[in-house]
């Protein structure tokens, strides 16, 4: 029979546009959050992180926003490129313990 | 700067066989994590070690799974006996404190 798997949310953007990937986290006590990018056949790769005492952090072409009131995390990618196509995961942790991963969002960049 | 190294990259074996996955963490990292990734369940933490001591093995599916970390530079995840439902990609990651975990490229395991 046909197997049923996770249906990842998909975001499709045009090359050069900005992308916003959203994530709802589960534990209001979580104090450290990480965004990972996973390309096909590879392990998750660290992109950017943020601690709970901050609400915004910027990297190169990426920005993470944290809204603790509604337990929401977002990743913004500026000037999205074809090489940004991947699955993006948010992860949360409390006091440096185990990471809890979200289900992931698939980003597809159209040239 | 070597990242997390996993071996083998691919493993195909028949059900009932013993499978051993290996991981070399990044030097200096004191935490090591084993994850399993499937389409059905996404990325799941199986077990993690801190300073070579198992801290949380609540994600280990059953007694057929075992993990060891005999020293700071090596860990194994063993499945005995293996079953087709164990087919997945198994990742090892290492980290330290409030630093992001770094992942290996995984072992793709197929149990026939």
mmCIF file of C-alpha atoms in Angstrom:
data_model
loop_
_atom_site.group_PDB
_atom_site.id
_atom_site.type_symbol
_atom_site.label_atom_id
_atom_site.label_comp_id
_atom_site.label_asym_id
_atom_site.label_seq_id
_atom_site.Cartn_x
_atom_site.Cartn_y
_atom_site.Cartn_z
ATOM 1 C CA UNK A 1 0.000 0.000 0.000
ATOM 2 C CA UNK A 2 0.990 3.605 -0.291
ATOM 3 C CA UNK A 3 3.015 4.898 2.651
ATOM 4 C CA UNK A 4 1.970 8.057 4.389
ATOM 5 C CA UNK A 5 4.733 10.419 5.359
ATOM 6 C CA UNK A 6 5.099 13.869 6.728
ATOM 7 C CA UNK A 7 3.829 16.510 4.338
ATOM 8 C CA UNK A 8 6.308 19.303 4.827
ATOM 9 C CA UNK A 9 5.043 22.831 4.402
ATOM 10 C CA UNK A 10 6.516 24.200 1.203
ATOM 11 C CA UNK A 11 7.553 27.741 0.395
ATOM 12 C CA UNK A 12 8.257 28.623 -3.215
ATOM 13 C CA UNK A 13 9.978 31.929 -3.985
ATOM 14 C CA UNK A 14 11.520 33.640 -6.956
ATOM 15 C CA UNK A 15 15.275 34.079 -7.010
ATOM 16 C CA UNK A 16 16.166 37.457 -5.563
ATOM 17 C CA UNK A 17 13.045 37.741 -3.414
ATOM 18 C CA UNK A 18 13.107 37.602 0.363
ATOM 19 C CA UNK A 19 11.937 34.434 2.118
ATOM 20 C CA UNK A 20 10.283 34.111 5.500
ATOM 21 C CA UNK A 21 10.043 30.733 7.166
ATOM 22 C CA UNK A 22 7.962 30.432 10.304
ATOM 23 C CA UNK A 23 8.064 28.086 13.241
ATOM 24 C CA UNK A 24 5.913 27.648 16.332
ATOM 25 C CA UNK A 25 7.797 26.187 19.259
ATOM 26 C CA UNK A 26 6.312 24.180 22.062
ATOM 27 C CA UNK A 27 8.003 24.923 25.386
ATOM 28 C CA UNK A 28 7.618 28.372 26.889
ATOM 29 C CA UNK A 29 10.669 27.659 29.070
ATOM 30 C CA UNK A 30 12.959 27.068 26.066
ATOM 31 C CA UNK A 31 15.856 29.494 26.207
ATOM 32 C CA UNK A 32 17.904 28.779 23.101
ATOM 33 C CA UNK A 33 16.760 28.406 19.517
ATOM 34 C CA UNK A 34 18.541 27.332 16.365
ATOM 35 C CA UNK A 35 17.764 27.281 12.662
ATOM 36 C CA UNK A 36 19.201 24.479 10.554
ATOM 37 C CA UNK A 37 19.301 23.958 6.797
ATOM 38 C CA UNK A 38 19.266 20.442 5.398
ATOM 39 C CA UNK A 39 20.148 19.695 1.801
ATOM 40 C CA UNK A 40 19.417 16.380 0.184
ATOM 41 C CA UNK A 41 21.782 13.644 1.334
ATOM 42 C CA UNK A 42 23.372 15.779 4.016
ATOM 43 C CA UNK A 43 22.992 16.414 7.707
ATOM 44 C CA UNK A 44 21.370 19.533 9.130
ATOM 45 C CA UNK A 45 23.697 22.510 8.885
ATOM 46 C CA UNK A 46 23.687 25.332 11.437
ATOM 47 C CA UNK A 47 22.489 28.687 10.076
ATOM 48 C CA UNK A 48 21.829 31.014 12.992
ATOM 49 C CA UNK A 49 20.849 30.887 16.648
ATOM 50 C CA UNK A 50 19.240 33.143 19.205
ATOM 51 C CA UNK A 51 18.864 33.132 22.967
ATOM 52 C CA UNK A 52 15.635 33.933 24.724
ATOM 53 C CA UNK A 53 16.955 37.249 26.066
ATOM 54 C CA UNK A 54 16.982 38.591 22.518
ATOM 55 C CA UNK A 55 14.210 39.144 19.990
ATOM 56 C CA UNK A 56 16.273 39.598 16.855
ATOM 57 C CA UNK A 57 19.622 38.484 15.542
ATOM 58 C CA UNK A 58 21.172 39.073 12.163
ATOM 59 C CA UNK A 59 23.692 37.102 10.179
ATOM 60 C CA UNK A 60 24.837 37.257 6.611
ATOM 61 C CA UNK A 61 21.615 37.467 4.552
ATOM 62 C CA UNK A 62 19.675 35.825 7.391
ATOM 63 C CA UNK A 63 17.742 37.232 10.309
ATOM 64 C CA UNK A 64 16.027 35.350 13.094
ATOM 65 C CA UNK A 65 13.119 36.881 14.996
ATOM 66 C CA UNK A 66 11.842 35.542 18.289
ATOM 67 C CA UNK A 67 8.424 36.330 19.744
ATOM 68 C CA UNK A 68 8.207 34.674 23.150
ATOM 69 C CA UNK A 69 4.700 35.951 23.784
ATOM 70 C CA UNK A 70 3.263 33.707 21.088
ATOM 71 C CA UNK A 71 6.122 31.173 21.007
ATOM 72 C CA UNK A 72 7.006 31.988 17.441
ATOM 73 C CA UNK A 73 10.294 31.962 15.603
ATOM 74 C CA UNK A 74 10.970 33.107 12.066
ATOM 75 C CA UNK A 75 13.872 32.963 9.667
ATOM 76 C CA UNK A 76 14.222 35.645 7.033
ATOM 77 C CA UNK A 77 16.507 35.091 4.068
ATOM 78 C CA UNK A 78 17.335 38.154 1.997
ATOM 79 C CA UNK A 79 17.842 37.959 -1.765
ATOM 80 C CA UNK A 80 17.107 34.243 -1.890
ATOM 81 C CA UNK A 81 19.374 32.232 -4.172
ATOM 82 C CA UNK A 82 18.954 28.796 -5.798
ATOM 83 C CA UNK A 83 21.533 27.450 -3.347
ATOM 84 C CA UNK A 84 19.146 28.289 -0.529
ATOM 85 C CA UNK A 85 16.772 25.546 -1.695
ATOM 86 C CA UNK A 86 16.605 23.029 1.154
ATOM 87 C CA UNK A 87 14.526 21.956 4.125
ATOM 88 C CA UNK A 88 14.754 24.355 7.055
ATOM 89 C CA UNK A 89 14.252 23.231 10.646
ATOM 90 C CA UNK A 90 13.836 25.256 13.781
ATOM 91 C CA UNK A 91 14.955 23.697 17.060
ATOM 92 C CA UNK A 92 14.473 24.658 20.693
ATOM 93 C CA UNK A 93 16.250 23.652 23.850
ATOM 94 C CA UNK A 94 16.193 24.395 27.557
ATOM 95 C CA UNK A 95 19.374 24.901 29.565
ATOM 96 C CA UNK A 96 21.563 23.342 26.906
ATOM 97 C CA UNK A 97 19.733 20.028 26.960
ATOM 98 C CA UNK A 98 18.325 18.061 24.107
ATOM 99 C CA UNK A 99 17.083 19.830 20.998
ATOM 100 C CA UNK A 100 13.467 19.521 19.986
ATOM 101 C CA UNK A 101 13.086 19.913 16.236
ATOM 102 C CA UNK A 102 10.131 21.247 14.303
ATOM 103 C CA UNK A 103 8.844 19.307 11.319
ATOM 104 C CA UNK A 104 10.657 21.447 8.769
ATOM 105 C CA UNK A 105 9.751 23.674 5.832
ATOM 106 C CA UNK A 106 10.870 22.986 2.301
ATOM 107 C CA UNK A 107 12.118 26.091 0.498
ATOM 108 C CA UNK A 108 12.114 25.978 -3.281
ATOM 109 C CA UNK A 109 13.794 28.812 -5.191
ATOM 110 C CA UNK A 110 12.761 29.370 -8.790
ATOM 111 C CA UNK A 111 15.445 30.820 -11.048
ATOM 112 C CA UNK B 1 38.596 21.678 10.726
ATOM 113 C CA UNK B 2 37.021 18.201 10.598
ATOM 114 C CA UNK B 3 33.337 18.004 11.324
ATOM 115 C CA UNK B 4 31.416 15.101 12.798
ATOM 116 C CA UNK B 5 32.417 11.938 10.972
ATOM 117 C CA UNK B 6 30.015 9.044 10.576
ATOM 118 C CA UNK B 7 30.545 5.619 9.087
ATOM 119 C CA UNK B 8 29.408 3.872 7.081
ATOM 120 C CA UNK B 9 27.559 6.345 4.844
ATOM 121 C CA UNK B 10 25.298 3.607 3.546
ATOM 122 C CA UNK B 11 24.430 0.218 4.955
ATOM 123 C CA UNK B 12 22.193 -2.412 3.405
ATOM 124 C CA UNK B 13 21.650 -5.617 5.311
ATOM 125 C CA UNK B 14 19.112 -8.330 5.872
ATOM 126 C CA UNK B 15 16.752 -8.350 8.786
ATOM 127 C CA UNK B 16 18.053 -10.133 11.818
ATOM 128 C CA UNK B 17 21.608 -8.983 11.258
ATOM 129 C CA UNK B 18 23.505 -6.820 13.706
ATOM 130 C CA UNK B 19 24.178 -3.273 12.555
ATOM 131 C CA UNK B 20 26.798 -0.962 14.061
ATOM 132 C CA UNK B 21 26.933 2.721 13.240
ATOM 133 C CA UNK B 22 29.956 4.775 14.188
ATOM 134 C CA UNK B 23 30.548 8.392 15.035
ATOM 135 C CA UNK B 24 33.565 10.562 15.706
ATOM 136 C CA UNK B 25 32.496 13.879 17.262
ATOM 137 C CA UNK B 26 34.257 17.192 16.850
ATOM 138 C CA UNK B 27 37.271 17.414 19.124
ATOM 139 C CA UNK B 28 36.508 19.437 22.246
ATOM 140 C CA UNK B 29 32.758 18.884 22.156
ATOM 141 C CA UNK B 30 31.491 17.269 25.340
ATOM 142 C CA UNK B 31 28.002 16.272 24.192
ATOM 143 C CA UNK B 32 27.094 13.693 21.578
ATOM 144 C CA UNK B 33 23.672 12.987 20.156
ATOM 145 C CA UNK B 34 22.206 10.197 18.027
ATOM 146 C CA UNK B 35 19.158 11.022 15.884
ATOM 147 C CA UNK B 36 17.009 9.085 13.475
ATOM 148 C CA UNK B 37 15.249 10.705 10.521
ATOM 149 C CA UNK B 38 12.349 9.165 8.623
ATOM 150 C CA UNK B 39 9.627 10.553 6.397
ATOM 151 C CA UNK B 40 6.998 9.369 8.850
ATOM 152 C CA UNK B 41 8.423 10.805 12.060
ATOM 153 C CA UNK B 42 10.914 13.460 11.010
ATOM 154 C CA UNK B 43 14.040 13.972 13.101
ATOM 155 C CA UNK B 44 13.962 12.150 16.451
ATOM 156 C CA UNK B 45 16.524 12.188 19.239
ATOM 157 C CA UNK B 46 17.424 8.648 20.279
ATOM 158 C CA UNK B 47 20.017 9.229 22.987
ATOM 159 C CA UNK B 48 22.553 11.775 24.110
ATOM 160 C CA UNK B 49 25.763 11.672 26.090
ATOM 161 C CA UNK B 50 27.437 14.349 28.142
ATOM 162 C CA UNK B 51 31.109 13.782 28.985
ATOM 163 C CA UNK B 52 30.744 10.206 27.692
ATOM 164 C CA UNK B 53 27.880 9.435 30.097
ATOM 165 C CA UNK B 54 24.388 8.653 28.729
ATOM 166 C CA UNK B 55 22.050 11.381 29.962
ATOM 167 C CA UNK B 56 18.769 10.683 28.218
ATOM 168 C CA UNK B 57 17.968 7.486 26.328
ATOM 169 C CA UNK B 58 14.202 7.910 26.394
ATOM 170 C CA UNK B 59 14.129 8.086 22.610
ATOM 171 C CA UNK B 60 15.692 4.681 22.078
ATOM 172 C CA UNK B 61 12.852 2.701 20.506
ATOM 173 C CA UNK B 62 13.435 -0.631 22.223
ATOM 174 C CA UNK B 63 15.999 -2.986 23.687
ATOM 175 C CA UNK B 64 17.290 -3.902 20.253
ATOM 176 C CA UNK B 65 18.975 -0.505 20.200
ATOM 177 C CA UNK B 66 22.051 0.270 22.281
ATOM 178 C CA UNK B 67 24.607 3.058 22.251
ATOM 179 C CA UNK B 68 28.022 3.414 23.795
ATOM 180 C CA UNK B 69 30.609 6.132 24.144
ATOM 181 C CA UNK B 70 33.806 4.505 25.404
ATOM 182 C CA UNK B 71 35.805 7.733 25.069
ATOM 183 C CA UNK B 72 35.421 11.357 24.056
ATOM 184 C CA UNK B 73 36.250 10.696 20.416
ATOM 185 C CA UNK B 74 34.069 7.729 19.535
ATOM 186 C CA UNK B 75 30.524 6.459 19.834
ATOM 187 C CA UNK B 76 28.565 3.553 18.416
ATOM 188 C CA UNK B 77 24.880 2.883 17.890
ATOM 189 C CA UNK B 78 24.052 -0.786 17.581
ATOM 190 C CA UNK B 79 20.875 -2.489 16.432
ATOM 191 C CA UNK B 80 20.564 -6.196 17.140
ATOM 192 C CA UNK B 81 18.583 -7.822 15.649
ATOM 193 C CA UNK B 82 17.704 -5.346 12.915
ATOM 194 C CA UNK B 83 14.212 -5.105 11.427
ATOM 195 C CA UNK B 84 12.904 -3.472 8.213
ATOM 196 C CA UNK B 85 11.199 -0.721 10.241
ATOM 197 C CA UNK B 86 14.641 0.399 11.442
ATOM 198 C CA UNK B 87 15.379 1.653 7.937
ATOM 199 C CA UNK B 88 16.139 5.369 8.218
ATOM 200 C CA UNK B 89 18.933 7.891 8.113
ATOM 201 C CA UNK B 90 20.819 7.968 11.410
ATOM 202 C CA UNK B 91 22.637 11.153 12.348
ATOM 203 C CA UNK B 92 25.235 11.821 14.957
ATOM 204 C CA UNK B 93 25.756 15.347 16.252
ATOM 205 C CA UNK B 94 28.125 16.880 18.770
ATOM 206 C CA UNK B 95 28.067 20.108 20.714
ATOM 207 C CA UNK B 96 29.002 21.875 23.897
ATOM 208 C CA UNK B 97 26.904 23.983 26.239
ATOM 209 C CA UNK B 98 24.934 26.762 24.610
ATOM 210 C CA UNK B 99 26.542 26.187 21.250
ATOM 211 C CA UNK B 100 24.742 24.778 18.230
ATOM 212 C CA UNK B 101 25.038 21.081 17.614
ATOM 213 C CA UNK B 102 27.005 20.093 14.540
ATOM 214 C CA UNK B 103 25.732 17.148 12.539
ATOM 215 C CA UNK B 104 27.465 14.501 10.510
ATOM 216 C CA UNK B 105 26.179 13.580 7.065
ATOM 217 C CA UNK B 106 24.406 10.506 8.402
ATOM 218 C CA UNK B 107 24.249 6.794 7.731
ATOM 219 C CA UNK B 108 21.494 5.695 5.380
ATOM 220 C CA UNK B 109 20.384 2.314 6.693
ATOM 221 C CA UNK B 110 18.239 -0.099 4.714
ATOM 222 C CA UNK B 111 17.083 -3.337 6.301
ATOM 223 C CA UNK B 112 15.719 -5.812 3.777
#
